[in-house]
Short mmCIF file of C-alpha atoms in Angstrom, two decimals:
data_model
loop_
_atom_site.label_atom_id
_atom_site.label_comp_id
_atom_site.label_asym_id
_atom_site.label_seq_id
_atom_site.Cartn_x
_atom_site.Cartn_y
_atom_site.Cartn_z
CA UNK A 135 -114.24 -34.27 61.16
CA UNK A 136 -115.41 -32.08 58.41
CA UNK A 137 -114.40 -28.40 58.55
CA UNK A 138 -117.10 -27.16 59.74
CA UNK A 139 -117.64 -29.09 62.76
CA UNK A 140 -113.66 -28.69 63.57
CA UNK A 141 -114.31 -25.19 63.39
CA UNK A 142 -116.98 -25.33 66.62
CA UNK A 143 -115.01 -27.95 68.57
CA UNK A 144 -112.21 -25.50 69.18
CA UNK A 145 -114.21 -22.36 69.07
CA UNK A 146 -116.40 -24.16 71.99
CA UNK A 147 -113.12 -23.06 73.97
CA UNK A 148 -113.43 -19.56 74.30
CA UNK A 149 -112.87 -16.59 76.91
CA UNK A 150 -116.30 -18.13 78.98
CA UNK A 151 -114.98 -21.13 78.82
CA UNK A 152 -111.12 -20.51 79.97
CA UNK A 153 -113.33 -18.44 83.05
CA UNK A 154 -114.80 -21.19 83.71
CA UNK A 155 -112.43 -23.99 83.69
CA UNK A 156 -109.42 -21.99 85.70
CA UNK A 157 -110.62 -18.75 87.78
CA UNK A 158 -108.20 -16.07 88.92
CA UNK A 159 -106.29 -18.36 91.89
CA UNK A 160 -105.88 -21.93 89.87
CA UNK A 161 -104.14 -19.41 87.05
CA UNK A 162 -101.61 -18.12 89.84
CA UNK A 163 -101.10 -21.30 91.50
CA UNK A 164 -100.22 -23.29 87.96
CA UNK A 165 -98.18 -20.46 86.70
CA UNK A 166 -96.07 -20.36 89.52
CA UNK A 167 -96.52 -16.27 89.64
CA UNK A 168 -97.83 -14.37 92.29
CA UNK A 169 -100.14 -11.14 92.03
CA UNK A 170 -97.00 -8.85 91.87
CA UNK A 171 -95.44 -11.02 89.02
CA UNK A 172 -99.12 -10.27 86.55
CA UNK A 173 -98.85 -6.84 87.98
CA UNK A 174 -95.19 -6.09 86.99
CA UNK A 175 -96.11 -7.82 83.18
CA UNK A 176 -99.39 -5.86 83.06
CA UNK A 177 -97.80 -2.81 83.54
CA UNK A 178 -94.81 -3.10 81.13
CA UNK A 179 -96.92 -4.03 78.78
CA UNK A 180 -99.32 -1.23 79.02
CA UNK A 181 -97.03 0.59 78.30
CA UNK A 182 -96.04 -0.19 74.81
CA UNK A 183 -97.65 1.91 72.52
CA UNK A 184 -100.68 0.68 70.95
CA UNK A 185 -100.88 -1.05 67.63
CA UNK A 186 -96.94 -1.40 67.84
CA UNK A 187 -95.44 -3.49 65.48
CA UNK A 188 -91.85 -3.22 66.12
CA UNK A 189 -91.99 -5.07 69.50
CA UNK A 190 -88.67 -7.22 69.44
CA UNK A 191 -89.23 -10.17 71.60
CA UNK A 192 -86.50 -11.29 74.34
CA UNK A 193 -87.54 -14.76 74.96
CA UNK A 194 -88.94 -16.55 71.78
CA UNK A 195 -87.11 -16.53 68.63
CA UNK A 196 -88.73 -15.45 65.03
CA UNK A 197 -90.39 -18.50 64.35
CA UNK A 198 -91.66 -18.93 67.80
CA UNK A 199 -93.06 -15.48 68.20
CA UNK A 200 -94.92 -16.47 64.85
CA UNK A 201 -96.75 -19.30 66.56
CA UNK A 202 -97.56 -17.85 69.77
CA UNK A 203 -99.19 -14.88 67.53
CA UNK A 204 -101.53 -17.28 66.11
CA UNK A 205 -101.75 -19.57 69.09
CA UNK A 206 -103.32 -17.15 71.13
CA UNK A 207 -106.20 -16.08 69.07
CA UNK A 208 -107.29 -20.03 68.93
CA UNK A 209 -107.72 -19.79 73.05
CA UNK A 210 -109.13 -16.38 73.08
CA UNK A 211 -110.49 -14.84 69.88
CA UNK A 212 -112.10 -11.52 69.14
CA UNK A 213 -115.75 -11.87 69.78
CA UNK A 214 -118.72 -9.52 69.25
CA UNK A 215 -117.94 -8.07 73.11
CA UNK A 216 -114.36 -7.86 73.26
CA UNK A 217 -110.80 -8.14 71.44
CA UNK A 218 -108.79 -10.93 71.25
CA UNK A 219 -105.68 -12.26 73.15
CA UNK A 220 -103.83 -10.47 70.60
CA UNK A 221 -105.77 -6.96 70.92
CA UNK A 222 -104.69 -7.40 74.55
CA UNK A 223 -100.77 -7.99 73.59
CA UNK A 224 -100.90 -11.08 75.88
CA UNK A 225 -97.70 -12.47 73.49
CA UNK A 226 -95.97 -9.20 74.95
CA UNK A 227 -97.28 -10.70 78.58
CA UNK A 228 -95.72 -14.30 77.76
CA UNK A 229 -92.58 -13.04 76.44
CA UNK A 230 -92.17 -10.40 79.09
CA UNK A 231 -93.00 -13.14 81.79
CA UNK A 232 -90.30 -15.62 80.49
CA UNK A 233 -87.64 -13.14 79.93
CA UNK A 234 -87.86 -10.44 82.66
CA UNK A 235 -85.49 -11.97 85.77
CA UNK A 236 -87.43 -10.65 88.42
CA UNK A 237 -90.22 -13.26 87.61
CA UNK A 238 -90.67 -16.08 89.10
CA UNK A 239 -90.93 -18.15 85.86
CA UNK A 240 -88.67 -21.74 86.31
CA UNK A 241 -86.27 -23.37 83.83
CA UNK A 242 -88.27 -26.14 83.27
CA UNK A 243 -91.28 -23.44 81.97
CA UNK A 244 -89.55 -21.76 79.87
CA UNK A 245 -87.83 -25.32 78.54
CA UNK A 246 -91.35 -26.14 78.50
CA UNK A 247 -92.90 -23.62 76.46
CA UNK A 248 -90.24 -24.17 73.63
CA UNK A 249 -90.50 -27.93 73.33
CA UNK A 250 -93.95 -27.18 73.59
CA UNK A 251 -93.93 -24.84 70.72
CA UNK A 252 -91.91 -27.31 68.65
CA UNK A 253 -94.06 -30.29 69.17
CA UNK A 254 -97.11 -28.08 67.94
CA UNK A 255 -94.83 -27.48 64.49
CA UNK A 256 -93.40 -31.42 64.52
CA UNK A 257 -97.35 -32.68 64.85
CA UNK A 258 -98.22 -30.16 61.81
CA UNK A 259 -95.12 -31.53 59.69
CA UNK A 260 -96.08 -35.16 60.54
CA UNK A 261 -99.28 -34.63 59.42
CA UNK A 262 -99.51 -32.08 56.86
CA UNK A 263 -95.82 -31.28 55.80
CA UNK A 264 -96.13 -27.87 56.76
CA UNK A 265 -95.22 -25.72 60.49
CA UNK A 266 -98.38 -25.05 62.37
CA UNK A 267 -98.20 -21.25 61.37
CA UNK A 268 -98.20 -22.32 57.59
CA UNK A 269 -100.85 -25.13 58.29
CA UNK A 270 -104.51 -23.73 56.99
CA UNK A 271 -107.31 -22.66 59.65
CA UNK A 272 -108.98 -26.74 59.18
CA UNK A 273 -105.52 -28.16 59.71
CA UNK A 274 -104.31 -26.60 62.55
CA UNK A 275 -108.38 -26.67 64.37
CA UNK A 276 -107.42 -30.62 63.88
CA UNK A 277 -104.43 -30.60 65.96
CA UNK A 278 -106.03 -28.64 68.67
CA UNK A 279 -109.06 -30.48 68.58
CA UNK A 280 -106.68 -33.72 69.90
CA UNK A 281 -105.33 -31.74 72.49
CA UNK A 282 -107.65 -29.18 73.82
CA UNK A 283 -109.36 -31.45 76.24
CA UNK A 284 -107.04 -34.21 78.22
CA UNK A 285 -109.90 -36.22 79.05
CA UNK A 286 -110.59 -37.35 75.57
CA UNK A 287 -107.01 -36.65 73.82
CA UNK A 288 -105.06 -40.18 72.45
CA UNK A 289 -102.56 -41.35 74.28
CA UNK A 290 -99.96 -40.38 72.01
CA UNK A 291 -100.70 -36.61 72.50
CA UNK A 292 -100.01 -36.77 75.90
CA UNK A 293 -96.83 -34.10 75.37
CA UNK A 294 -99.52 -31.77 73.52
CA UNK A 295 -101.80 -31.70 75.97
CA UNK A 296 -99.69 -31.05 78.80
CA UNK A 297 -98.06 -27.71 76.75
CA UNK A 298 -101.73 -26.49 75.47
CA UNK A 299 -103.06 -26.73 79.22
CA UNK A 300 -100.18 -24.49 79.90
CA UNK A 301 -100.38 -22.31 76.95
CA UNK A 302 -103.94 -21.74 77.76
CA UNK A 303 -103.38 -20.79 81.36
CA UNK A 304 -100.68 -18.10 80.18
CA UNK A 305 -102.70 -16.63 77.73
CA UNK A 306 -106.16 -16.55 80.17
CA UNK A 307 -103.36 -14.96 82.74
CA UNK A 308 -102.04 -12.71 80.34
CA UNK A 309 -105.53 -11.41 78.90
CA UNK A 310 -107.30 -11.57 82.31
CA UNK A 311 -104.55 -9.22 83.13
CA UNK A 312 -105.20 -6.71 80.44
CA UNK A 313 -107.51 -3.74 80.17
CA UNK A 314 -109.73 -5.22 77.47
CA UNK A 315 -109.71 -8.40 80.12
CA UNK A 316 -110.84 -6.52 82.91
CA UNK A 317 -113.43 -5.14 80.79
CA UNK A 318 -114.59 -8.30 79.32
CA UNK A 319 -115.32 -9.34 82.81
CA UNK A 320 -116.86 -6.11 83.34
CA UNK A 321 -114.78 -5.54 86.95
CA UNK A 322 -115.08 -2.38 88.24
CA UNK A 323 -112.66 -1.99 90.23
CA UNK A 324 -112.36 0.67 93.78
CA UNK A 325 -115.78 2.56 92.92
CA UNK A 326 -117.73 3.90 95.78
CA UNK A 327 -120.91 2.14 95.61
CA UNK A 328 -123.47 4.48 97.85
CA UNK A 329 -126.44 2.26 98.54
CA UNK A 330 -125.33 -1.87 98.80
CA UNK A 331 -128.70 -3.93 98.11
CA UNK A 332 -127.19 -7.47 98.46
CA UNK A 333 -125.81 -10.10 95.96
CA UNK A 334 -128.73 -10.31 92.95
CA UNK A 335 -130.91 -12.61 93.17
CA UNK A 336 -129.99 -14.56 89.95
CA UNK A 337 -126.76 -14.97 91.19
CA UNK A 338 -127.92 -16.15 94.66
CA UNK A 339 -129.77 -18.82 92.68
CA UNK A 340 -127.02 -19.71 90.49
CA UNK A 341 -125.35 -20.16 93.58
CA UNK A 342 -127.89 -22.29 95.31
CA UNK A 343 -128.32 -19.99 98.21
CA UNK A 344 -130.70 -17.17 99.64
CA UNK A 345 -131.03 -13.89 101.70
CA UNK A 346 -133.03 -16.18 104.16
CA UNK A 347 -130.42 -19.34 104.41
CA UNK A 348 -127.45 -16.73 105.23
CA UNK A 349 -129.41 -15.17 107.90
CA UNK A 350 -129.95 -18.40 109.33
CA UNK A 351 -126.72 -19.35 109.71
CA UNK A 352 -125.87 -20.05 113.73
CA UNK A 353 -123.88 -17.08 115.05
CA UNK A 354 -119.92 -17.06 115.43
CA UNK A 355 -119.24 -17.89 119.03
CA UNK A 356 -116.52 -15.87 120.61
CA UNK A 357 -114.38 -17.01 123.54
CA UNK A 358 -115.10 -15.32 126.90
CA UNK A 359 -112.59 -12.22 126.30
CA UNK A 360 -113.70 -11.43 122.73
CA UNK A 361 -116.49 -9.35 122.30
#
């Protein structure tokens, strides 16, 4: 696979995409959080101050805060409408969500995450005598390209496929969770909408209904003491 192409196989996986393929509750239910552990992350990591650079991780070690840096940006890169996963300090998110022991983050996760992390440098070595941080842009693209999508990846990357699925719900969770996230989804939020007018219409036919088929739909029949 030339450069080139690698360069669109794992670019093909991008904020959209991660939308598409996991949605707000499958994120919760494989990370094993609830909405007060994103919360809780979200907020402490607002708070940093922006463009920080001294941020000492708790969790991952030197070379594993390296990785994750770079990891990230693969899943969810800056685009021409929003930052990327870094912009949004979703490595703060991970590292706050695998340290902080209010969390409801397992042993086997975070056991997970590092063996995880070290297969991703182990494959590099094996195949280009480098870590993955060290690897170029081509080189690493060609690692992720075998692991990115489990239906396809060799047998033999089996262990890389289950720690990228993971990595790549973290980092939707953590960006998802950010401002620039909410933005990027353009969610507004509690604001008073004064006139409703209905779901759209192209989104009623994206969803394969209409105005006319809900207000068709037979009536909810109460029992004899419910009104």
């Amino acid at each position: 696979m030339g450069e080139d192409e690698s360069r669109r196989e794992v670019s093909r996986v991008g904020r959209r995409d991660v939308v598409k393929m996991l949605g707000v509750a499958p994120v919760l239910g494989a990370l094993e959080w609830t909405g007060v552990d994103l919360e809780r992350a979200a907020r402490a990591v607002a708070r940093l101050e922006p463009g920080a650079q001294g941020y000492a991780p708790r969790f991952f070690t030197a070379a594993e805060w390296r990785t994750v840096n770079v990891l990230v940006d693969y899943v969810i890169p800056r685009d021409e409408r929003s930052g990327s996963a870094t912009d949004a300090k979703v490595p703060e998110f991970m590292d706050f969500m695998l340290s902080d022991p209010e969390t409801a983050t397992s042993e086997a996760s975070k056991t997970g995450m590092r063996s995880g992390l070290a297969w991703l440098d182990a494959e590099s070595g094996r195949r280009f005598s480098r870590t993955f941080v060290d690897a170029t842009d081509s080189q690493r693209r060609s690692v992720l390209d075998d692991i990115a999508w489990p239906s396809r990846a060799p047998a033999a990357m089996r262990e890389g496929v289950t720690f990228f699925n993971r990595f790549r719900d973290m980092t939707a969770a953590g960006f998802f969770s950010s401002q620039i996230g909410w933005q990027d989804l353009e969610y507004i939020g509690h604001t008073f909408v004064p006139q409703w007018n209905g779901c759209p219409e192209p989104a009623m036919r994206k969803l394969g209904v209409s105005h006319d088929l809900m207000s068709t739909r037979v009536p909810v029949q109460y029992g004899r003491d419910e009104k």
